[in-house]
Short mmCIF file of C-alpha atoms and ligand atoms in Angstrom, two decimals:
data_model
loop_
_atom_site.label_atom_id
_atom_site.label_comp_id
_atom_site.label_asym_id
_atom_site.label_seq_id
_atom_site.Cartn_x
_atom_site.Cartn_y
_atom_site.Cartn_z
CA UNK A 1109 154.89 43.17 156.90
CA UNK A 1110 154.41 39.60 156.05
CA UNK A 1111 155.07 37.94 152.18
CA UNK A 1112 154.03 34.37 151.98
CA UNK A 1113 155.87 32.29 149.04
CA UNK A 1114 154.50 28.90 147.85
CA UNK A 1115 158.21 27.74 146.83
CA UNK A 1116 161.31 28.42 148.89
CA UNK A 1117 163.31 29.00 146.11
CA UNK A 1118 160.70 32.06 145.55
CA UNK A 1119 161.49 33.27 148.92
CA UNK A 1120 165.38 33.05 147.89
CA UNK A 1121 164.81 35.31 144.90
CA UNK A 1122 162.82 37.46 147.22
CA UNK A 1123 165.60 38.01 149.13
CA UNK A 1124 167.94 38.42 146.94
CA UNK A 1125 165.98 41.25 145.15
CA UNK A 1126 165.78 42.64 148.52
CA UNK A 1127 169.72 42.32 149.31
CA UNK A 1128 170.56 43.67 146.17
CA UNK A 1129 168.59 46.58 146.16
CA UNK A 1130 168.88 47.49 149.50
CA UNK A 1131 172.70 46.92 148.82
CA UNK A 1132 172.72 48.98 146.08
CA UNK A 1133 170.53 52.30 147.64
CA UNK A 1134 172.93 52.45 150.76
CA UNK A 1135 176.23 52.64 148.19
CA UNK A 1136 174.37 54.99 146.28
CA UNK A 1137 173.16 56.89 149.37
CA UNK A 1138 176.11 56.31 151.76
CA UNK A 1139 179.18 54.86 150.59
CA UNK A 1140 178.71 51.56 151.96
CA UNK A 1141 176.02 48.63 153.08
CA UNK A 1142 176.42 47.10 156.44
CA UNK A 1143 174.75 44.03 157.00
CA UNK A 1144 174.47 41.59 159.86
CA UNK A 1145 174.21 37.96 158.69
CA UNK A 1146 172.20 35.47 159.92
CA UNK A 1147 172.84 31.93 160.93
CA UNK A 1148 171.78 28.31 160.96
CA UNK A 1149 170.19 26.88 157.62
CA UNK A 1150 167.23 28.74 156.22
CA UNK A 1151 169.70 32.10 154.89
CA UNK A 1152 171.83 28.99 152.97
CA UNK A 1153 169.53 29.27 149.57
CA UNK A 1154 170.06 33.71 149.52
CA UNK A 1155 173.61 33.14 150.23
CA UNK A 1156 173.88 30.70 147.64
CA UNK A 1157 172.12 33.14 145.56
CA UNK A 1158 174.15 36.00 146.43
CA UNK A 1159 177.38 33.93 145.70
CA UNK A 1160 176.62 34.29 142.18
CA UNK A 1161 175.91 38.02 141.88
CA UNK A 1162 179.41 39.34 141.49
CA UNK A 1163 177.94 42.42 140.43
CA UNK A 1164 176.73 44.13 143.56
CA UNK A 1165 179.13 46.09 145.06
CA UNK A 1166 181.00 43.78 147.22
CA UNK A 1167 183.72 46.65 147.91
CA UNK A 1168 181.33 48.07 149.37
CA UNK A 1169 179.61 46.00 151.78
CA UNK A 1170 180.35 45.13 155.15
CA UNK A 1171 179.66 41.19 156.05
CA UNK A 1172 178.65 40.94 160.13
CA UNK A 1173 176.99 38.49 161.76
CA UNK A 1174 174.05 38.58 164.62
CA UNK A 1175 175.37 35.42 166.46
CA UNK A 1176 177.45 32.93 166.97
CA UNK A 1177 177.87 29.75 168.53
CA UNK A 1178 180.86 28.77 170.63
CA UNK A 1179 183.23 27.37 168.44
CA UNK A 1180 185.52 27.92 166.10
CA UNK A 1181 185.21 28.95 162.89
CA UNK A 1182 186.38 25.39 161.51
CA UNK A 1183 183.36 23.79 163.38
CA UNK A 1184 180.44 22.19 161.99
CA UNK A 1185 178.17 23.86 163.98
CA UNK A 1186 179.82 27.71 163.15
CA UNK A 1187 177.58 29.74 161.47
CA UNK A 1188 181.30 32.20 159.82
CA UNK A 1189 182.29 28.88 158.47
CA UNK A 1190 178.59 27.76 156.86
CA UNK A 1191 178.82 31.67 155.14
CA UNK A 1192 182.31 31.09 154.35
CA UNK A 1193 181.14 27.84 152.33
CA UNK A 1194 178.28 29.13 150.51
CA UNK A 1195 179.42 33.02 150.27
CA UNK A 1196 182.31 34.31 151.27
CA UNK A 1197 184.86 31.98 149.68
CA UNK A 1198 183.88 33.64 146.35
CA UNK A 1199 186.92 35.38 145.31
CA UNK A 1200 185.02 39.13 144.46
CA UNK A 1201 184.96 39.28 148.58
CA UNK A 1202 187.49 40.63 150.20
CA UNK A 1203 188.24 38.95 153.71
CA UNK A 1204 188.54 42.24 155.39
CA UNK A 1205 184.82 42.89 154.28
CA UNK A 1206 183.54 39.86 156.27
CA UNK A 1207 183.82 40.48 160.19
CA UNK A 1208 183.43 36.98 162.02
CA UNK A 1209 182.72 36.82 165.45
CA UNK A 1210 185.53 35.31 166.99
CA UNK A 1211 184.17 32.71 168.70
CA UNK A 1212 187.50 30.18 169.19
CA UNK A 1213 187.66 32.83 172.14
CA UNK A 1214 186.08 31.84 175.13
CA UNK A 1215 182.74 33.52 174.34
CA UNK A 1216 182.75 36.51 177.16
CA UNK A 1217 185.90 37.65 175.05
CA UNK A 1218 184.70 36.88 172.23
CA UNK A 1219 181.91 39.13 172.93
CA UNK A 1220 183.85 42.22 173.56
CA UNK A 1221 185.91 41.35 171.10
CA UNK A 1222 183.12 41.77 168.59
CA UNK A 1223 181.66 44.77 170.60
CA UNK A 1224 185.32 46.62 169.69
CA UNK A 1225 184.91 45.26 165.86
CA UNK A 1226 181.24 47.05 165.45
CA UNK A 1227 182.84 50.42 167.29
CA UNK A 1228 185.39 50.54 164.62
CA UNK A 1229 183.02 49.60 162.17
CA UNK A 1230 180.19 52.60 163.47
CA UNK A 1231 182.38 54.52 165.46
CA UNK A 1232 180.87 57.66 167.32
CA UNK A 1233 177.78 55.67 167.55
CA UNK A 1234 175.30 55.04 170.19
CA UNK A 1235 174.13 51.90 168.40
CA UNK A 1236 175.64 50.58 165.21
CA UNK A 1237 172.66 51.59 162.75
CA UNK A 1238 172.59 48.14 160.28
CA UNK A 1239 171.35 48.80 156.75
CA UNK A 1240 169.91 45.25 157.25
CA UNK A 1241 170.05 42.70 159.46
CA UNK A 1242 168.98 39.07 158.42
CA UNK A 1243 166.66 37.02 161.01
CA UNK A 1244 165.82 33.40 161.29
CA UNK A 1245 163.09 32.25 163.57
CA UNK A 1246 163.86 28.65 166.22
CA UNK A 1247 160.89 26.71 166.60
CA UNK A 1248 161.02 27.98 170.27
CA UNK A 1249 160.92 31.52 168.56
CA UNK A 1250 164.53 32.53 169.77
CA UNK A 1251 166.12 34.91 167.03
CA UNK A 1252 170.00 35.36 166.61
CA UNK A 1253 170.94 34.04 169.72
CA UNK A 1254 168.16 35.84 171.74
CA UNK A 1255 166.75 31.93 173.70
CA UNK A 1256 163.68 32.17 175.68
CA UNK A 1257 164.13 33.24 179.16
CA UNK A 1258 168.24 33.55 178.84
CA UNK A 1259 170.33 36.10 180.42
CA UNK A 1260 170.60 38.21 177.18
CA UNK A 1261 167.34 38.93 176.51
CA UNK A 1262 167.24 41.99 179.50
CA UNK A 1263 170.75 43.27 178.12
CA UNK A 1264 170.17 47.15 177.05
CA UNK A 1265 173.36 48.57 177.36
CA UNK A 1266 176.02 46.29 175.43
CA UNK A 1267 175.97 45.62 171.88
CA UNK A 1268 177.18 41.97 171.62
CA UNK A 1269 176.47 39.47 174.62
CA UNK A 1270 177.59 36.07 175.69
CA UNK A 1271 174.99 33.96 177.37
CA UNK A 1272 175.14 30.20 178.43
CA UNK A 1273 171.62 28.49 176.41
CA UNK A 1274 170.33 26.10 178.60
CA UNK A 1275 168.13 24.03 176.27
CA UNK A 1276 171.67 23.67 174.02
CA UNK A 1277 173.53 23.19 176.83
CA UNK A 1278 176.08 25.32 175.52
CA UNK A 1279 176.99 29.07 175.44
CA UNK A 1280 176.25 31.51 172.52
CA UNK A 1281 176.91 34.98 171.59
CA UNK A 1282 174.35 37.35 170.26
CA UNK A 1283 173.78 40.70 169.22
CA UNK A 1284 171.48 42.54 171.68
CA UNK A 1285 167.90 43.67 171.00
CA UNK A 1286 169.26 47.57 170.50
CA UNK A 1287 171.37 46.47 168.12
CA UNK A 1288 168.76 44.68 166.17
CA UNK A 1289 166.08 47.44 167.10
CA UNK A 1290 168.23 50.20 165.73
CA UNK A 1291 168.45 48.76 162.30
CA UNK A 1292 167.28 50.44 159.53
CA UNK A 1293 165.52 47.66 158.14
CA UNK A 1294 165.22 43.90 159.76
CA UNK A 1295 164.46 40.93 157.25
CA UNK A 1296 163.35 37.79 158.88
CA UNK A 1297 163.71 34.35 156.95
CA UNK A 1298 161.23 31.56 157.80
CA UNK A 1299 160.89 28.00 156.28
CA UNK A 1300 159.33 24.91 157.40
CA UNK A 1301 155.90 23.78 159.38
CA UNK A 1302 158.17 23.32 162.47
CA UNK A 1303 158.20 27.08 162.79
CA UNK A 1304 154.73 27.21 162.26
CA UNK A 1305 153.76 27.85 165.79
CA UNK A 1306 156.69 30.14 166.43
CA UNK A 1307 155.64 32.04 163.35
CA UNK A 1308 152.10 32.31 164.81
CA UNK A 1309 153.81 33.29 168.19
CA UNK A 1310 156.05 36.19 167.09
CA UNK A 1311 153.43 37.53 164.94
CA UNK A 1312 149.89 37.29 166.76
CA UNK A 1313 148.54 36.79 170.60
CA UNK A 1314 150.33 38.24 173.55
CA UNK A 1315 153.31 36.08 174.57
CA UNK A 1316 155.52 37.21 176.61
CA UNK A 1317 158.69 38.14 174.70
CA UNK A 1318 160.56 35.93 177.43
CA UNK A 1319 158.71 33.31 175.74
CA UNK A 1320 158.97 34.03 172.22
CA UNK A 1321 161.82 36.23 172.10
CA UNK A 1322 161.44 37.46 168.37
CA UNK A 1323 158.22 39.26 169.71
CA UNK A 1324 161.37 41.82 171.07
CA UNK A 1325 162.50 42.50 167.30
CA UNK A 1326 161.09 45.87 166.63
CA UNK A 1327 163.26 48.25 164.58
CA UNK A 1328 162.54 51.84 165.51
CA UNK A 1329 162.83 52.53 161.71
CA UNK A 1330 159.72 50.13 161.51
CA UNK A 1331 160.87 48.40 158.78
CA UNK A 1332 160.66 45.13 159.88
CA UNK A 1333 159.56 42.33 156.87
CA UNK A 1334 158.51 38.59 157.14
CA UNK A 1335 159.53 36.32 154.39
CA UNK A 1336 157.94 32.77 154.97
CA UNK A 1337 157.02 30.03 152.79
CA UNK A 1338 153.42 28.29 153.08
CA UNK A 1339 154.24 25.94 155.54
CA UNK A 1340 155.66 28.45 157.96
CA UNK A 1341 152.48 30.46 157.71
CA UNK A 1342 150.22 27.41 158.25
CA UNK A 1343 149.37 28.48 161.85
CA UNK A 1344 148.45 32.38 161.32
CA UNK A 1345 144.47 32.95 161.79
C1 6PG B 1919 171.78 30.36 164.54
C2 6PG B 1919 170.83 31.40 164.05
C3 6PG B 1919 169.49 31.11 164.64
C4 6PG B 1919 168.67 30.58 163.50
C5 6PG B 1919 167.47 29.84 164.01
C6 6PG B 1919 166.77 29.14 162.85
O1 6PG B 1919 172.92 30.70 164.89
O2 6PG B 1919 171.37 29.19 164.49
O3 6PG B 1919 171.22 32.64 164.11
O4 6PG B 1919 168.83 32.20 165.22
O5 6PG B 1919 168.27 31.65 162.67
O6 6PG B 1919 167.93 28.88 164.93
O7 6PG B 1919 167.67 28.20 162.34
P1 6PG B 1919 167.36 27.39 160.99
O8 6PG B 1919 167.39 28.39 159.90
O9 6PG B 1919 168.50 26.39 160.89
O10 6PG B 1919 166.01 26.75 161.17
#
């Protein structure tokens, strides 16, 4: 499913409705909301958004994330310390709602480390089953940390991977496509005419999910959505 927004900050409030309702059925439903966060900058303007909703159940929810890169949380370049700037500082969440990936370990550690985090956090289960998981789109149509043709891409088995990104020259770990694919409901983000032709990629022709690695996010549930803004859809026929 695909929702084109003229304005950006339309797309945030899109979102938002989207977090927040979701948010609130799975309390209702199940006692809690688990959620794995996106990274990079498109997710800033809903988690600026959600920053000021004190009113959803933040006891409630559990903050993950689908990827990090190889630093510490203190970097620039960390996507728990971009969250912690625009979200999770706010004093209505609790710190032992919002499970980092901790990534000042050297990254095959911090892998497992994160594996043993999400058993805790779904224990008993095959998969961790994600009320949502938030998506961004690279302009070379990697997703989380999922990089054309890179090592993680074939992993089936474990939940959280470390894999050395050669076009970043630097290592990254990721939550694995069964992870993402077992979600209940996947919500991709995309802004900008530089993802244009990675929008156009994931969503029509045949590429090779090698290629255009987001072409491997499929939830079982099939609830997967597309939120894009004008210039992001400017390639689709
Ligand atoms: C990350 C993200 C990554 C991101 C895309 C798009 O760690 O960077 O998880 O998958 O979603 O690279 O990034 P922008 O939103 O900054 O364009």
């Amino acid at each position: 499913m695909l929702h084109v927004f003229d304005e950006v900050a339309a797309l945030a409030e899109a979102a938002l409705d989207a977090f927040a309702g979701l948010a609130r059925a799975a309390v209702e439903k199940r006692g809690r909301f688990t959620v794995a966060l996106a990274g990079g900058s498109t997710p800033r303007a809903l988690y600026a958004q959600l920053a000021e909703h004190a009113d959803l159940p933040w006891d409630r929810i559990e903050l993950c994330f689908g990827d990090e890169r190889a630093v510490p949380p203190d970097h620039r370049d960390s996507n728990a310390r971009m969250v912690h700037e625009v979200l999770t500082h706010r004093p209505f969440i609790d710190a032992a709602r919002v499970h980092r990936i901790p990534a000042e370990l050297p990254p095959a550690e911090a892998a497992a480390a994160y594996e043993r985090t999400l058993r805790t956090l779904f224990p008993d289960a095959s998969l961790p089953r994600f009320d949502l998981v938030l998506l961004g789109l690279g302009a070379d149509g990697h997703t989380a940390s999922l990089f054309p043709r890179s090592p993680a891409l074939s992993e089936q088995r474990a939940w959280v991977v470390s894999n050395p990104v050669e076009t970043l020259g630097s290592e990254r770990i990721t939550l694995t496509y069964p992870v993402l694919n077992a979600a209940d409901r996947v919500l991709f983000l995309v802004t900008g005419a530089d993802k244009a032709t990675a929008l156009r990629d994931t969503l029509e022709g045949s590429a090779a999910i090698e290629d255009v690695p987001a072409r491997g996010v499929r939830p079982a549930s099939g609830n997967l959505l597309f939120l894009v803004d004008r210039a992001a859809a400017s390639a689709l026929s």
